[in-house]
Amino acid sequence: MKTYVTKSERQTIKLGKKLAKSFFAGLTIVLNGELGAGKTAITKGFAKGLGVRQAVTSPTFTIMNDYKGKKLPLYHFDMYRIEDSGEAYEFGLTEYFIKSKNTGIVPGVSVIEWAQNIADLIPKSNLITIDIKKLDGDLRQIEVEESL
Ligand SMILES: Nc1ncnc2c1ncn2[C@@H]1O[C@H](COP(=O)(O)OP(=O)(O)OP(=O)(O)O)[C@@H](O)[C@H]1O
Ligand SMILES: [Mg+2]
């Protein structure tokens, strides 16, 4: 596990961009942390690193936003409003985790906020779990655990 501390949203975005260098198709990233921790902020960095030109916005109301990246597509999920994994399964969530092309989904990187609502659907491998903790002011402690 690696631990980072950032002092601003800008630094968190920069860290996300750096981490994205090692991302690959079929990777799932779970983002844990309270409201306003910086889950969407770090995803902005992932998008930069994957070569997404569009601005990343929170998928709170859409459940998922997808972005074409020069390197890989980014699928950004927010499960905050999803009550259980049955609902997420019906949305087709798990099809995004698969590398095969027969789903019609271009294999990419899935980033999931509020994944605890659908814990049983999260893959056990090709997974990076990131815990973001709010410290004093704009300080954030960011722990990155890889299960590849
Ligand atoms: N070091 C930091 N890293 C990231 N964001 C920071 C930092 N310091 C302050 N912030 C602020 O914290 C907020 C983080 O918001 P963000 O939408 O990324 O949170 P979130 O974890 O996605 O929340 P939600 O659960 O509501 O989706 C922003 O307003 C950002 O400017
Ligand atoms: Mg968010």
PDB file of C-alpha atoms and ligand atoms in Angstrom:
ATOM      1  CA  MET A   1       0.000   0.000   0.000  1.00  0.00           C
ATOM      2  CA  LYS A   2       1.163   3.514  -0.784  1.00  0.00           C
ATOM      3  CA  THR A   3       0.147   6.622   1.137  1.00  0.00           C
ATOM      4  CA  TYR A   4       0.170  10.152  -0.234  1.00  0.00           C
ATOM      5  CA  VAL A   5      -0.806  13.490   1.306  1.00  0.00           C
ATOM      6  CA  THR A   6      -2.044  16.316  -0.924  1.00  0.00           C
ATOM      7  CA  LYS A   7      -2.504  19.950   0.037  1.00  0.00           C
ATOM      8  CA  SER A   8      -4.931  21.097  -2.639  1.00  0.00           C
ATOM      9  CA  GLU A   9      -7.393  19.846  -5.244  1.00  0.00           C
ATOM     10  CA  ARG A  10      -4.744  20.618  -7.852  1.00  0.00           C
ATOM     11  CA  GLN A  11      -2.278  18.268  -6.191  1.00  0.00           C
ATOM     12  CA  THR A  12      -4.906  15.523  -5.976  1.00  0.00           C
ATOM     13  CA  ILE A  13      -5.610  15.892  -9.693  1.00  0.00           C
ATOM     14  CA  LYS A  14      -1.882  15.713 -10.382  1.00  0.00           C
ATOM     15  CA  LEU A  15      -1.599  12.530  -8.308  1.00  0.00           C
ATOM     16  CA  GLY A  16      -4.521  11.004 -10.233  1.00  0.00           C
ATOM     17  CA  LYS A  17      -2.804  11.796 -13.494  1.00  0.00           C
ATOM     18  CA  LYS A  18       0.393  10.134 -12.297  1.00  0.00           C
ATOM     19  CA  LEU A  19      -1.411   7.001 -11.066  1.00  0.00           C
ATOM     20  CA  ALA A  20      -3.223   6.672 -14.404  1.00  0.00           C
ATOM     21  CA  LYS A  21       0.075   5.967 -16.177  1.00  0.00           C
ATOM     22  CA  SER A  22      -0.153   2.336 -15.037  1.00  0.00           C
ATOM     23  CA  PHE A  23      -3.882   1.881 -15.780  1.00  0.00           C
ATOM     24  CA  PHE A  24      -4.985  -0.807 -18.243  1.00  0.00           C
ATOM     25  CA  ALA A  25      -8.188  -2.037 -19.901  1.00  0.00           C
ATOM     26  CA  GLY A  26     -10.359  -4.015 -17.485  1.00  0.00           C
ATOM     27  CA  LEU A  27      -9.070  -2.249 -14.369  1.00  0.00           C
ATOM     28  CA  THR A  28     -11.589  -1.286 -11.671  1.00  0.00           C
ATOM     29  CA  ILE A  29     -10.873   1.488  -9.180  1.00  0.00           C
ATOM     30  CA  VAL A  30     -12.901   1.820  -6.000  1.00  0.00           C
ATOM     31  CA  LEU A  31     -12.837   5.265  -4.379  1.00  0.00           C
ATOM     32  CA  ASN A  32     -13.731   5.415  -0.677  1.00  0.00           C
ATOM     33  CA  GLY A  33     -14.116   8.613   1.301  1.00  0.00           C
ATOM     34  CA  GLU A  34     -16.757  10.905   2.756  1.00  0.00           C
ATOM     35  CA  LEU A  35     -18.681  13.606   0.860  1.00  0.00           C
ATOM     36  CA  GLY A  36     -16.244  16.172  -0.475  1.00  0.00           C
ATOM     37  CA  ALA A  37     -13.181  14.022   0.211  1.00  0.00           C
ATOM     38  CA  GLY A  38     -11.920  14.386  -3.350  1.00  0.00           C
ATOM     39  CA  LYS A  39     -13.119  11.245  -5.155  1.00  0.00           C
ATOM     40  CA  THR A  40     -14.297  13.185  -8.177  1.00  0.00           C
ATOM     41  CA  ALA A  41     -11.190  15.380  -8.014  1.00  0.00           C
ATOM     42  CA  ILE A  42      -8.807  12.427  -8.310  1.00  0.00           C
ATOM     43  CA  THR A  43     -10.968  11.067 -11.145  1.00  0.00           C
ATOM     44  CA  LYS A  44     -10.306  14.321 -13.013  1.00  0.00           C
ATOM     45  CA  GLY A  45      -6.632  13.421 -12.797  1.00  0.00           C
ATOM     46  CA  PHE A  46      -7.284   9.875 -14.031  1.00  0.00           C
ATOM     47  CA  ALA A  47      -9.091  11.374 -17.023  1.00  0.00           C
ATOM     48  CA  LYS A  48      -6.124  13.603 -17.809  1.00  0.00           C
ATOM     49  CA  GLY A  49      -3.777  10.645 -17.597  1.00  0.00           C
ATOM     50  CA  LEU A  50      -5.975   8.576 -19.925  1.00  0.00           C
ATOM     51  CA  GLY A  51      -6.053  11.356 -22.483  1.00  0.00           C
ATOM     52  CA  VAL A  52      -9.661  12.477 -21.953  1.00  0.00           C
ATOM     53  CA  ARG A  53     -10.203  15.971 -23.315  1.00  0.00           C
ATOM     54  CA  GLN A  54     -13.729  16.486 -21.943  1.00  0.00           C
ATOM     55  CA  ALA A  55     -14.250  18.028 -18.498  1.00  0.00           C
ATOM     56  CA  VAL A  56     -15.147  15.437 -15.857  1.00  0.00           C
ATOM     57  CA  THR A  57     -18.294  16.139 -13.840  1.00  0.00           C
ATOM     58  CA  SER A  58     -19.882  14.196 -10.996  1.00  0.00           C
ATOM     59  CA  PRO A  59     -22.172  11.373 -12.204  1.00  0.00           C
ATOM     60  CA  THR A  60     -24.415  11.697  -9.144  1.00  0.00           C
ATOM     61  CA  PHE A  61     -27.604  12.048 -11.180  1.00  0.00           C
ATOM     62  CA  THR A  62     -26.611  10.000 -14.225  1.00  0.00           C
ATOM     63  CA  ILE A  63     -25.068   7.049 -12.269  1.00  0.00           C
ATOM     64  CA  MET A  64     -22.349   6.802 -14.926  1.00  0.00           C
ATOM     65  CA  ASN A  65     -20.472   9.181 -17.199  1.00  0.00           C
ATOM     66  CA  ASP A  66     -18.312   7.737 -19.939  1.00  0.00           C
ATOM     67  CA  TYR A  67     -15.385   9.472 -21.568  1.00  0.00           C
ATOM     68  CA  LYS A  68     -13.353   8.586 -24.596  1.00  0.00           C
ATOM     69  CA  GLY A  69      -9.665   8.772 -23.796  1.00  0.00           C
ATOM     70  CA  LYS A  70      -6.781   8.819 -26.179  1.00  0.00           C
ATOM     71  CA  LYS A  71      -5.274   5.918 -24.199  1.00  0.00           C
ATOM     72  CA  LEU A  72      -8.398   4.192 -22.789  1.00  0.00           C
ATOM     73  CA  PRO A  73     -12.071   4.953 -22.141  1.00  0.00           C
ATOM     74  CA  LEU A  74     -13.015   6.035 -18.619  1.00  0.00           C
ATOM     75  CA  TYR A  75     -16.276   4.894 -17.028  1.00  0.00           C
ATOM     76  CA  HIS A  76     -17.046   6.972 -13.939  1.00  0.00           C
ATOM     77  CA  PHE A  77     -19.768   5.571 -11.664  1.00  0.00           C
ATOM     78  CA  ASP A  78     -21.461   7.077  -8.635  1.00  0.00           C
ATOM     79  CA  MET A  79     -23.421   4.504  -6.631  1.00  0.00           C
ATOM     80  CA  TYR A  80     -24.612   7.013  -4.021  1.00  0.00           C
ATOM     81  CA  ARG A  81     -28.224   6.713  -5.123  1.00  0.00           C
ATOM     82  CA  ILE A  82     -28.132   2.993  -5.842  1.00  0.00           C
ATOM     83  CA  GLU A  83     -29.807   1.049  -3.036  1.00  0.00           C
ATOM     84  CA  ASP A  84     -28.496  -2.436  -3.718  1.00  0.00           C
ATOM     85  CA  SER A  85     -26.403  -4.465  -6.110  1.00  0.00           C
ATOM     86  CA  GLY A  86     -29.493  -5.812  -7.912  1.00  0.00           C
ATOM     87  CA  GLU A  87     -30.204  -2.295  -9.119  1.00  0.00           C
ATOM     88  CA  ALA A  88     -26.604  -1.836 -10.257  1.00  0.00           C
ATOM     89  CA  TYR A  89     -26.592  -5.202 -11.975  1.00  0.00           C
ATOM     90  CA  GLU A  90     -29.682  -4.238 -13.934  1.00  0.00           C
ATOM     91  CA  PHE A  91     -27.926  -1.051 -14.976  1.00  0.00           C
ATOM     92  CA  GLY A  92     -25.284  -3.330 -16.536  1.00  0.00           C
ATOM     93  CA  LEU A  93     -22.472  -2.337 -14.184  1.00  0.00           C
ATOM     94  CA  THR A  94     -20.597  -5.631 -14.310  1.00  0.00           C
ATOM     95  CA  GLU A  95     -20.351  -5.558 -18.090  1.00  0.00           C
ATOM     96  CA  TYR A  96     -17.937  -2.667 -17.734  1.00  0.00           C
ATOM     97  CA  PHE A  97     -15.510  -4.776 -15.695  1.00  0.00           C
ATOM     98  CA  ILE A  98     -15.102  -7.408 -18.381  1.00  0.00           C
ATOM     99  CA  LYS A  99     -12.316  -7.226 -20.889  1.00  0.00           C
ATOM    100  CA  SER A 100     -14.186  -8.985 -23.691  1.00  0.00           C
ATOM    101  CA  LYS A 101     -15.573  -6.978 -26.544  1.00  0.00           C
ATOM    102  CA  ASN A 102     -18.804  -8.963 -27.007  1.00  0.00           C
ATOM    103  CA  THR A 103     -20.729  -6.696 -24.649  1.00  0.00           C
ATOM    104  CA  GLY A 104     -20.472  -3.785 -27.074  1.00  0.00           C
ATOM    105  CA  ILE A 105     -18.562  -1.831 -24.415  1.00  0.00           C
ATOM    106  CA  VAL A 106     -15.032  -0.803 -25.312  1.00  0.00           C
ATOM    107  CA  PRO A 107     -12.796  -2.182 -22.527  1.00  0.00           C
ATOM    108  CA  GLY A 108     -11.585   0.635 -20.311  1.00  0.00           C
ATOM    109  CA  VAL A 109     -11.081   1.775 -16.724  1.00  0.00           C
ATOM    110  CA  SER A 110     -14.082   1.773 -14.344  1.00  0.00           C
ATOM    111  CA  VAL A 111     -13.944   4.199 -11.432  1.00  0.00           C
ATOM    112  CA  ILE A 112     -16.589   3.752  -8.726  1.00  0.00           C
ATOM    113  CA  GLU A 113     -17.623   6.197  -6.004  1.00  0.00           C
ATOM    114  CA  TRP A 114     -19.788   4.874  -3.131  1.00  0.00           C
ATOM    115  CA  ALA A 115     -18.985   1.266  -4.075  1.00  0.00           C
ATOM    116  CA  GLN A 116     -19.900   0.064  -0.564  1.00  0.00           C
ATOM    117  CA  ASN A 117     -23.527   0.083  -1.751  1.00  0.00           C
ATOM    118  CA  ILE A 118     -22.692  -2.669  -4.262  1.00  0.00           C
ATOM    119  CA  ALA A 119     -19.757  -4.401  -2.544  1.00  0.00           C
ATOM    120  CA  ASP A 120     -20.625  -7.896  -3.792  1.00  0.00           C
ATOM    121  CA  LEU A 121     -20.303  -6.823  -7.437  1.00  0.00           C
ATOM    122  CA  ILE A 122     -16.757  -5.481  -7.106  1.00  0.00           C
ATOM    123  CA  PRO A 123     -14.100  -7.701  -8.712  1.00  0.00           C
ATOM    124  CA  LYS A 124     -11.387  -9.123  -6.432  1.00  0.00           C
ATOM    125  CA  SER A 125      -8.563  -8.748  -8.926  1.00  0.00           C
ATOM    126  CA  ASN A 126      -7.558  -6.082 -11.442  1.00  0.00           C
ATOM    127  CA  LEU A 127      -8.672  -3.775  -8.661  1.00  0.00           C
ATOM    128  CA  ILE A 128      -7.196  -0.663  -7.089  1.00  0.00           C
ATOM    129  CA  THR A 129      -8.789   0.554  -3.869  1.00  0.00           C
ATOM    130  CA  ILE A 130      -8.220   4.175  -2.899  1.00  0.00           C
ATOM    131  CA  ASP A 131      -9.192   5.597   0.502  1.00  0.00           C
ATOM    132  CA  ILE A 132      -9.265   9.376   0.779  1.00  0.00           C
ATOM    133  CA  LYS A 133      -9.361  10.901   4.260  1.00  0.00           C
ATOM    134  CA  LYS A 134      -9.981  14.556   5.008  1.00  0.00           C
ATOM    135  CA  LEU A 135      -7.334  15.938   7.340  1.00  0.00           C
ATOM    136  CA  ASP A 136      -7.073  19.585   8.495  1.00  0.00           C
ATOM    137  CA  GLY A 137      -8.279  22.129   5.945  1.00  0.00           C
ATOM    138  CA  ASP A 138      -7.353  21.171   2.406  1.00  0.00           C
ATOM    139  CA  LEU A 139      -5.089  18.297   3.433  1.00  0.00           C
ATOM    140  CA  ARG A 140      -6.078  14.867   2.200  1.00  0.00           C
ATOM    141  CA  GLN A 141      -4.516  11.504   3.009  1.00  0.00           C
ATOM    142  CA  ILE A 142      -4.767   9.189   0.014  1.00  0.00           C
ATOM    143  CA  GLU A 143      -4.073   5.456   0.416  1.00  0.00           C
ATOM    144  CA  VAL A 144      -3.672   3.336  -2.679  1.00  0.00           C
ATOM    145  CA  GLU A 145      -3.935  -0.451  -2.450  1.00  0.00           C
ATOM    146  CA  GLU A 146      -3.457  -2.616  -5.529  1.00  0.00           C
ATOM    147  CA  SER A 147      -5.012  -6.081  -5.953  1.00  0.00           C
ATOM    148  CA  LEU A 148      -3.855  -6.898  -9.461  1.00  0.00           C
TER     149      LEU A 148
HETATM  150  N1  LIG B   1      -6.357  18.194  -1.236  1.00  0.00           N
HETATM  151  C1  LIG B   1      -7.539  18.200  -1.848  1.00  0.00           C
HETATM  152  N2  LIG B   1      -7.840  17.239  -2.758  1.00  0.00           N
HETATM  153  C2  LIG B   1      -9.038  17.210  -3.352  1.00  0.00           C
HETATM  154  N3  LIG B   1     -10.036  18.102  -3.150  1.00  0.00           N
HETATM  155  C3  LIG B   1      -9.793  19.088  -2.274  1.00  0.00           C
HETATM  156  C4  LIG B   1      -8.543  19.188  -1.601  1.00  0.00           C
HETATM  157  N4  LIG B   1      -8.599  20.266  -0.786  1.00  0.00           N
HETATM  158  C5  LIG B   1      -9.807  20.803  -0.949  1.00  0.00           C
HETATM  159  N5  LIG B   1     -10.544  20.116  -1.832  1.00  0.00           N
HETATM  160  C6  LIG B   1     -11.941  20.419  -2.189  1.00  0.00           C
HETATM  161  O1  LIG B   1     -12.741  19.342  -1.749  1.00  0.00           O
HETATM  162  C7  LIG B   1     -13.804  19.114  -2.673  1.00  0.00           C
HETATM  163  C8  LIG B   1     -13.717  17.708  -3.224  1.00  0.00           C
HETATM  164  O2  LIG B   1     -14.874  17.482  -3.983  1.00  0.00           O
HETATM  165  P1  LIG B   1     -15.163  16.168  -4.796  1.00  0.00           P
HETATM  166  O3  LIG B   1     -16.370  16.418  -5.598  1.00  0.00           O
HETATM  167  O4  LIG B   1     -13.931  15.696  -5.481  1.00  0.00           O
HETATM  168  O5  LIG B   1     -15.512  15.154  -3.603  1.00  0.00           O
HETATM  169  P2  LIG B   1     -16.165  13.713  -3.670  1.00  0.00           P
HETATM  170  O6  LIG B   1     -15.366  12.856  -2.755  1.00  0.00           O
HETATM  171  O7  LIG B   1     -16.285  13.286  -5.084  1.00  0.00           O
HETATM  172  O8  LIG B   1     -17.590  13.982  -3.018  1.00  0.00           O
HETATM  173  P3  LIG B   1     -19.019  13.276  -3.307  1.00  0.00           P
HETATM  174  O9  LIG B   1     -19.100  12.103  -2.379  1.00  0.00           O
HETATM  175  O10 LIG B   1     -19.998  14.340  -2.947  1.00  0.00           O
HETATM  176  O11 LIG B   1     -19.077  12.885  -4.753  1.00  0.00           O
HETATM  177  C9  LIG B   1     -13.671  20.158  -3.753  1.00  0.00           C
HETATM  178  O12 LIG B   1     -14.477  21.266  -3.443  1.00  0.00           O
HETATM  179  C10 LIG B   1     -12.184  20.536  -3.681  1.00  0.00           C
HETATM  180  O13 LIG B   1     -11.894  21.826  -4.140  1.00  0.00           O
HETATM  181 MG    MG B   2     -17.898  12.743  -6.268  1.00  0.00          MG
END
